[in-house]
Short mmCIF file of C-alpha atoms in Angstrom, two decimals:
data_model
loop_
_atom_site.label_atom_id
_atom_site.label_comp_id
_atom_site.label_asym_id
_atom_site.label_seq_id
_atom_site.Cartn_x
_atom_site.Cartn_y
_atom_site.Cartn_z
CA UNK A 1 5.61 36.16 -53.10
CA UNK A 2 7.78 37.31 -50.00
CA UNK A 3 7.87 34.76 -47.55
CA UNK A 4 6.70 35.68 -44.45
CA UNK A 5 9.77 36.09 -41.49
CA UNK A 6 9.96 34.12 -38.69
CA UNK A 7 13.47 34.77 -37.69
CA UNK A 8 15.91 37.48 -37.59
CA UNK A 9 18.03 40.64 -36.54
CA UNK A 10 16.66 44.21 -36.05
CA UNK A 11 18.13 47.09 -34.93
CA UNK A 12 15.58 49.79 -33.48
CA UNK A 13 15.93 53.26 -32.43
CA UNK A 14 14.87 54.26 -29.23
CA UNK A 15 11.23 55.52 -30.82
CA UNK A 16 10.90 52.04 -32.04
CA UNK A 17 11.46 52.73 -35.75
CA UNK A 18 13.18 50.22 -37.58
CA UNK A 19 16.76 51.34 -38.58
CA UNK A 20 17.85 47.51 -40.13
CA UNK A 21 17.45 44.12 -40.57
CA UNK A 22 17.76 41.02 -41.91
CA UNK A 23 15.93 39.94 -45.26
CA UNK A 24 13.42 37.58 -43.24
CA UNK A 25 13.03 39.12 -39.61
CA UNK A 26 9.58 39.06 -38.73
CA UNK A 27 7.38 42.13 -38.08
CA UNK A 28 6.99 44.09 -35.20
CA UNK A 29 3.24 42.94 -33.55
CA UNK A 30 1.99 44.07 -30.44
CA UNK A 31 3.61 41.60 -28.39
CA UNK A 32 7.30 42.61 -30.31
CA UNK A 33 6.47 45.77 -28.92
CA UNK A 34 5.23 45.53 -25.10
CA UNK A 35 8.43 43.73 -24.80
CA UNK A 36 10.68 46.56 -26.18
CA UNK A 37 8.54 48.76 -24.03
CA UNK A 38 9.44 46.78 -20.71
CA UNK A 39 13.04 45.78 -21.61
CA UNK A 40 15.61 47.25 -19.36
CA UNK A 41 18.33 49.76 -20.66
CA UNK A 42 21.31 48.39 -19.71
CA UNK A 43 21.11 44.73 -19.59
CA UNK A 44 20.21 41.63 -22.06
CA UNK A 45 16.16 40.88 -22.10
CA UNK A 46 14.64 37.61 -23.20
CA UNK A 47 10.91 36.99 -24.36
CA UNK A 48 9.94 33.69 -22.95
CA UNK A 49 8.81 30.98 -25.38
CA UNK A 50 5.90 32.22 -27.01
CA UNK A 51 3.61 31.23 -30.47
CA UNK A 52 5.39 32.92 -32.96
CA UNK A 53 4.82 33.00 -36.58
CA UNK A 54 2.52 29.75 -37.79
CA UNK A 55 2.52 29.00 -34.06
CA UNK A 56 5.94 28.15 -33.86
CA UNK A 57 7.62 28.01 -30.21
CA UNK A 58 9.83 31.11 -30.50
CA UNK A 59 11.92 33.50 -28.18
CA UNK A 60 13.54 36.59 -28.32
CA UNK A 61 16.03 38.69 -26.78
CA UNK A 62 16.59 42.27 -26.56
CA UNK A 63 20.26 43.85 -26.41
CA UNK A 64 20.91 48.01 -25.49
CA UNK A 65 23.07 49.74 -28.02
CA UNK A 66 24.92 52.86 -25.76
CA UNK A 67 27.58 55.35 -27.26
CA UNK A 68 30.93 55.11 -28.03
CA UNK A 69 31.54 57.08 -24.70
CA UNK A 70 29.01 54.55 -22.52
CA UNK A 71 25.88 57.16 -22.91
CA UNK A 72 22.80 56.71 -23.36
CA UNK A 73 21.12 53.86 -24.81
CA UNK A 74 21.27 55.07 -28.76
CA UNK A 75 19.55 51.91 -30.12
CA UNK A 76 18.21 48.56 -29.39
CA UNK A 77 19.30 44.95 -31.04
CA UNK A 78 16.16 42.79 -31.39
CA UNK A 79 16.84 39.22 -32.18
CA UNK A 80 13.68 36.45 -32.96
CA UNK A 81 14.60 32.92 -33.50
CA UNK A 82 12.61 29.65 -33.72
CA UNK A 83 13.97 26.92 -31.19
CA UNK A 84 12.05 24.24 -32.14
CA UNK A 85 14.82 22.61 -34.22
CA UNK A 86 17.40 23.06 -31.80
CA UNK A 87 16.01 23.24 -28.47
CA UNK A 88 13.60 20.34 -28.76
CA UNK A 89 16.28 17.90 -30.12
CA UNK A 90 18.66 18.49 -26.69
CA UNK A 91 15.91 17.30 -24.57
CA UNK A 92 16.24 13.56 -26.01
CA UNK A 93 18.14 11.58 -23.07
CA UNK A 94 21.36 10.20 -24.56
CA UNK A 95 21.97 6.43 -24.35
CA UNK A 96 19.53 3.65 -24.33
CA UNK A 97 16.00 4.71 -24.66
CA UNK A 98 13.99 3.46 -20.87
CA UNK A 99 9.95 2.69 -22.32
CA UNK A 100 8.57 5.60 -20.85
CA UNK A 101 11.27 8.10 -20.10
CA UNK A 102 10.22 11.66 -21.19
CA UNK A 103 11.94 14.94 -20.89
CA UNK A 104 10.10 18.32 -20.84
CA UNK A 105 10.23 21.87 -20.02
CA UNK A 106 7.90 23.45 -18.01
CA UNK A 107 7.25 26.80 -16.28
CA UNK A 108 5.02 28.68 -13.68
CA UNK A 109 2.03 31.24 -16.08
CA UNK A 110 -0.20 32.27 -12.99
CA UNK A 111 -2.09 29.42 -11.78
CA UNK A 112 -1.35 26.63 -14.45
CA UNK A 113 1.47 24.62 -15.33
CA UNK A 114 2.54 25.47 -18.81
CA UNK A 115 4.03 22.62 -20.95
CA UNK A 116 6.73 24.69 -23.45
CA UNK A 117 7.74 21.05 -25.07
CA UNK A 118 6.06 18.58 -27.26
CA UNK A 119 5.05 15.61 -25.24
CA UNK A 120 4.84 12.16 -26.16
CA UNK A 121 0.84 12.38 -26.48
CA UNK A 122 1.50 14.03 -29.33
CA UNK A 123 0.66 17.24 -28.34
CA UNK A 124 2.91 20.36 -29.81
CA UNK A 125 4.62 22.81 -28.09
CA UNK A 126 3.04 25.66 -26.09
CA UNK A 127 -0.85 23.93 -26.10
CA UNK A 128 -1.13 21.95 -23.04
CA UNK A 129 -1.76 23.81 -19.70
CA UNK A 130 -2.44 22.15 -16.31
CA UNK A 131 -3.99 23.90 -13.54
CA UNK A 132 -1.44 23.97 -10.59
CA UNK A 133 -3.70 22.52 -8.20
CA UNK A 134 -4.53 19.03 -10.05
CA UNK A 135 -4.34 16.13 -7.39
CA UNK A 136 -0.86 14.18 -7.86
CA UNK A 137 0.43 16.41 -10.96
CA UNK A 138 4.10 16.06 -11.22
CA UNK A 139 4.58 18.69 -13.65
CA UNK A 140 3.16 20.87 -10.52
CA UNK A 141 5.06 19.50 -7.73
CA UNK A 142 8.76 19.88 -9.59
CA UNK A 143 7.99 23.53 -10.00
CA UNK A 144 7.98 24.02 -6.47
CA UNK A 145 10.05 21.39 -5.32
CA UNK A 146 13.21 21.62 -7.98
CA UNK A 147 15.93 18.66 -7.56
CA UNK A 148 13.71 16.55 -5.55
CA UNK A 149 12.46 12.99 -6.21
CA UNK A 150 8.55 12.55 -7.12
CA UNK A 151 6.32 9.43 -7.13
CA UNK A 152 3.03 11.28 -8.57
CA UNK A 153 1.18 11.17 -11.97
CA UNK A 154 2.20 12.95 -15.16
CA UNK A 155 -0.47 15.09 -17.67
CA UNK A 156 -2.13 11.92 -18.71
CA UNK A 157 -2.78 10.46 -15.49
CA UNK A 158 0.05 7.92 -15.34
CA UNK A 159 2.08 7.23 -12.82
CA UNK A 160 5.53 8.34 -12.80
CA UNK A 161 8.69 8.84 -10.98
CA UNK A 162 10.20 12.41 -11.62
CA UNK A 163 13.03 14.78 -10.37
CA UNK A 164 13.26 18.26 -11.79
CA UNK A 165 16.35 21.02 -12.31
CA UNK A 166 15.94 24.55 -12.81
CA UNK A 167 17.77 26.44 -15.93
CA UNK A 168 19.62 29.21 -15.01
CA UNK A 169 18.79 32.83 -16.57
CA UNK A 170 15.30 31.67 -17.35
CA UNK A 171 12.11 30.46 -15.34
CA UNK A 172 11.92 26.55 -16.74
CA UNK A 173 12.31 23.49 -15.19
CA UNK A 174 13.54 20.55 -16.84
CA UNK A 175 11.38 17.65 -15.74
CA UNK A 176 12.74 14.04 -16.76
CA UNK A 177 10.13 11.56 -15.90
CA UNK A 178 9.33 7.77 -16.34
CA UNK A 179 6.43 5.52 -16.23
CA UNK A 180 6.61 3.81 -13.03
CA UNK A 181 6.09 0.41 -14.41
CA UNK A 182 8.33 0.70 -16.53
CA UNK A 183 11.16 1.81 -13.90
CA UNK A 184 9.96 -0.20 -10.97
CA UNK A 185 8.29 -3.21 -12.63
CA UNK A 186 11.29 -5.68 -12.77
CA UNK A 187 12.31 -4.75 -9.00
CA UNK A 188 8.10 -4.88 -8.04
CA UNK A 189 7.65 -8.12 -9.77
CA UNK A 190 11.03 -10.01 -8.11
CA UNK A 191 9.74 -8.55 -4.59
CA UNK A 192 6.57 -10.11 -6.08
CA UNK A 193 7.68 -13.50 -6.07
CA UNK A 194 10.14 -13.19 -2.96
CA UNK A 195 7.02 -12.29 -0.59
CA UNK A 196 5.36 -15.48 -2.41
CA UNK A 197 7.87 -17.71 -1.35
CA UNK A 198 8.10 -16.50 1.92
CA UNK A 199 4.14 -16.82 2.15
CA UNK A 200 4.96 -20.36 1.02
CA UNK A 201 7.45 -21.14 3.18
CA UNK A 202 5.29 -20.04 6.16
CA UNK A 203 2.66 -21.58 4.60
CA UNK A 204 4.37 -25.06 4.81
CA UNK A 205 5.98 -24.70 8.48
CA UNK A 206 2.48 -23.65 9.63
CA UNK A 207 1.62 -27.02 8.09
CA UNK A 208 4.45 -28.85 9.50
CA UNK A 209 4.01 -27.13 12.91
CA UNK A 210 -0.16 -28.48 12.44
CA UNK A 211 0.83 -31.97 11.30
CA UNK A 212 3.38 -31.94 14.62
CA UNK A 213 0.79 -30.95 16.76
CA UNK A 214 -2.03 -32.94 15.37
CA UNK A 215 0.79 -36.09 15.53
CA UNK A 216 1.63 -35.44 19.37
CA UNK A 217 -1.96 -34.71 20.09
CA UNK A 218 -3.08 -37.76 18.56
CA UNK A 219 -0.22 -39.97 20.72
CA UNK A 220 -1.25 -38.23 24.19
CA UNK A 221 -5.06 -38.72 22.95
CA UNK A 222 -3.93 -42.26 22.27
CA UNK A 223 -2.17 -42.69 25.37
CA UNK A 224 -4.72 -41.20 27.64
CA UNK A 225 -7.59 -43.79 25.61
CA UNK A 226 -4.89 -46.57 26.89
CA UNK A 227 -4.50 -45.35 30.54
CA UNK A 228 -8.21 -44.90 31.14
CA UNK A 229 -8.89 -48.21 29.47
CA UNK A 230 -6.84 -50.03 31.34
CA UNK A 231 -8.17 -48.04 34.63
CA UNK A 232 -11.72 -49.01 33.61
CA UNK A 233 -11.01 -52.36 33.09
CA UNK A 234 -8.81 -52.59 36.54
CA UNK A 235 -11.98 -51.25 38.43
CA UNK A 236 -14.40 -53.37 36.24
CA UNK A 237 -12.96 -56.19 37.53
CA UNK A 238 -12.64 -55.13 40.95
CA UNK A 239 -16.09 -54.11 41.02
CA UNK A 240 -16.93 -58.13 39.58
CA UNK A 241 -14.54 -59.55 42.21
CA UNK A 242 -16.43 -57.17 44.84
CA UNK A 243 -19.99 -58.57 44.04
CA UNK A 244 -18.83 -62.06 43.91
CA UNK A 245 -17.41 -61.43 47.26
CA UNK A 246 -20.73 -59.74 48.54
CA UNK A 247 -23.17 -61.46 46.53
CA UNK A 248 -21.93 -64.93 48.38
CA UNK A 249 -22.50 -62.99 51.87
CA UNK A 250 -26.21 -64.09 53.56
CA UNK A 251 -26.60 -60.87 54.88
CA UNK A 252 -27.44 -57.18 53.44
CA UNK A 253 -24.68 -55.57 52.27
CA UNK A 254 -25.15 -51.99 50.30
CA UNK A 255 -22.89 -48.25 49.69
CA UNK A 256 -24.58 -45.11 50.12
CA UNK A 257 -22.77 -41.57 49.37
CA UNK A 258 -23.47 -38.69 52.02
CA UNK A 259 -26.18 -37.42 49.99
CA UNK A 260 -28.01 -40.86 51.33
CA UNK A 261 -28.39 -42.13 47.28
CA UNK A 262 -27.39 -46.57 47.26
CA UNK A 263 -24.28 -46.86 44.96
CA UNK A 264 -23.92 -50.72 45.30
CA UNK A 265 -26.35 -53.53 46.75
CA UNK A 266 -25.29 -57.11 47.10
CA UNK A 267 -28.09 -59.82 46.12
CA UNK A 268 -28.99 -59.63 50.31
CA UNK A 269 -30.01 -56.23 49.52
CA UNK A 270 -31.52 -56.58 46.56
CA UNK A 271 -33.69 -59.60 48.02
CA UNK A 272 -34.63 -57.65 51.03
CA UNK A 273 -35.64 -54.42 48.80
CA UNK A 274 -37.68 -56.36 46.55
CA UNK A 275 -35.85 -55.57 43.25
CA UNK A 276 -32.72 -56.01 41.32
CA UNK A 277 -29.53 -54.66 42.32
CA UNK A 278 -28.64 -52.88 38.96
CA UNK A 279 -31.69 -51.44 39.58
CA UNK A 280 -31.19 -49.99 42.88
CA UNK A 281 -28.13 -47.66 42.16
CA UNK A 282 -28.98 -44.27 42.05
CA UNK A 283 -32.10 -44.21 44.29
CA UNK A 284 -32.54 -42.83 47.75
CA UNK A 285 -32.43 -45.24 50.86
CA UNK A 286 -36.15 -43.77 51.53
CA UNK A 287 -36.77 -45.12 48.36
CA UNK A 288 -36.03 -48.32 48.85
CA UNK A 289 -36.46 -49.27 52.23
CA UNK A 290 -39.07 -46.84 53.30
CA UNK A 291 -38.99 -44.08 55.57
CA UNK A 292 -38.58 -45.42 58.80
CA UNK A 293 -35.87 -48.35 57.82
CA UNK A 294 -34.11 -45.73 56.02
CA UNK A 295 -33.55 -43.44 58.78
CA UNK A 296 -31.18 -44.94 61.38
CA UNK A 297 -29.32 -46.36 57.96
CA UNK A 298 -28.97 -42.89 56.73
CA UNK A 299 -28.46 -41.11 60.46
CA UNK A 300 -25.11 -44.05 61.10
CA UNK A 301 -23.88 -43.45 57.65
CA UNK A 302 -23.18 -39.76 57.70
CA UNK A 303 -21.65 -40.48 61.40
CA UNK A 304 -18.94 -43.05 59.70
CA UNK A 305 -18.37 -40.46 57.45
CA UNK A 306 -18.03 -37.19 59.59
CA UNK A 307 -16.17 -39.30 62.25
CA UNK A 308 -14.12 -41.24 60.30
CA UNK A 309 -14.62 -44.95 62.05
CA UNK A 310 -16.97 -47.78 61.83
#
C-alpha cells in the first residue's frame, strides 16, 4: 500500500504538469494549485501554514526555474514540508521553565486572530481562531502593536503579561506570554504585606496620637474640675460669710439684677416678705413686696446701676 505523501520536491512545467519528484511528495490539490497560479515569476513564494495532509501544519514554497541565458521562467520548483517537528520544538523558551510562560505564533486571517501553534490547552495547531475584536485579547493587541508590553488576557481568559516580535519574510508574530500571577505574584504579595505594615504602623500612631490626646484632655478636664472647684467653694464661702454678715443686720437687706428679679435676701427681708429667703431668689420684687413697695425699690435700683453711685 503506497503511503500517502506529505512532504517533498516537485518540479513543474509552466502548464503545471509534473516533470519530477520525490518518491513521497504529496499531490497537487486545489489549493497546490491556486498557489502556483498566483506565485510570482521571478522571486521565491511561500504558502503560509496551512492543514496539510492528516491535518498536519504544513508550508510550502515555490522557486522559478529561468534559462541558462536568464529567459523565461522554463519551470517551477515546488517544495511541501511538515514543520510541526521542527518549528514547534524552537518555540520552547530555553532555561528554567516560569509556571505559565507560553510561546506562540500568531497571524492576521481577515477579522480573527489565527493561532498557527499548539497551545497549552491542548489545542493543535491551526484550530483555534479568535475574533480580533474580543475585549482584552492579547493575541489581538500584539498583532497591531508588535514589540510592545501588554497587561491583557490570553485565549482562555487569563490574565497575562505579553510582548510580541514580528518574523521577517512572513506575516507571524511571535507572542511570549505569562500568567500574571505567576510573574507578578511574589512582587504583588511583598507590596501586599509592605502596605499592611504601613496600615499598621499608622494604625498604631493614630492610636498613640488618640491615647495623647485623650491623656492631655483628661489633665486639662482634670485641671479645669480643680479650678472651678476651688472657685465654687471660694464663692460658697463668701456667699456663707455674706449672709452671716447680713443675716445679723436688723434691717432689710436684699440684691436685685436690672431685670428687677431678688438674687439674695437677708433674714430682714425674708421676715418682712413673709417667706424664706432660699425661697425668694428668682422672683420679681412685684412679687414679693407688691406693686406699690416694689416700685420706688425697682425705679432707685436701675438708677445705681445706669449712674454708677449709691
Amino acid at each position: 500500500v503506497r503511503r500517502q505523501g506529505v512532504a517533498g520536491l516537485s518540479i513543474l512545467a509552466p502548464d503545471g504538469k509534473v516533470l519530477a519528484a520525490t518518491e513521497y511528495a504529496p499531490a497537487l490539490d486545489d489549493r497546490l494549485r491556486r498557489f502556483l497560479t498566483g506565485a510570482p515569476a521571478d522571486r521565491v513564494a511561500m504558502l503560509d501554514l496551512y492543514p496539510g495532509p492528516g491535518g498536519r501544519p504544513t508550508v510550502a514554497f515555490a522557486a522559478p526555474v529561468v534559462g541558462p541565458q536568464g529567459g523565461a521562467r522554463i519551470a517551477t520548483i515546488l517544495g511541501v514540508k511538515p514543520v510541526e517537528t521542527e518549528l514547534y520544538p524552537l518555540l520552547k523558551p530555553p532555561g528554567v521553565e516560569v509556571p505559565g510562560a507560553e510561546a506562540l505564533l500568531v497571524r492576521r486571517d481577515g477579522e480573527v486572530v489565527a493561532y498557527l501553534s499548539p497551545l497549552a490547552d491542548g489545542t493543535p495547531a491551526l484550530r483555534r481562531r479568535l475574533a480580533t475584536n474580543t475585549p482584552s485579547l492579547a493575541a489581538a493587541r500584539a498583532l497591531t502593536r508588535t514589540g510592545a508590553f501588554l497587561d491583557l488576557r490570553d485565549y482562555r481568559g487569563r490574565a497575562v503579561l505579553a510582548t510580541s516580535r514580528a518574523i521577517a519574510g512572513t506575516n507571524w508574530v511571535l507572542v511570549f506570554k505569562v500568567d500574571r500571577d505567576a510573574a507578578m505574584g511574589p512582587a504583588e504579595a511583598r507590596l501586599n504585606r509592605l502596605l499592611l505594615i504601613l496600615l499598621l504602623a499608622l494604625a498604631v500612631a493614630l492610636v498613640a496620637v488618640a491615647a495623647l490626646w485623650r491623656h492631655g484632655a483628661s489633665r486639662r478636664a482634670t485641671v479645669a474640675a480643680t479650678r472651678y472647684r476651688d472657685t465654687a467653694e471660694a464663692l460658697a464661702e463668701q456667699r456663707d460669710l455674706l449672709r452671716v454678715v447680713l443675716d445679723s443686720q436688723p434691717d432689710a437687706v436684699f440684691m436685685t439684677d436690672d431685670a428687677g428679679r431678688l438674687r439674695f435676701a437677708n433674714a430682714a427681708a425674708a421676715t418682712r416678705a413673709g417667706m424664706a429667703a432660699a425661697d425668694m431668689a428668682g422672683k420679681t420684687l412685684t412679687a414679693v413686696f407688691g406693686a406699690d413697695a416694689a416700685r420706688p425699690y425697682q425705679r432707685l435700683g436701675l438708677q445705681a446701676l445706669e449712674t454708677g453711685t449709691a
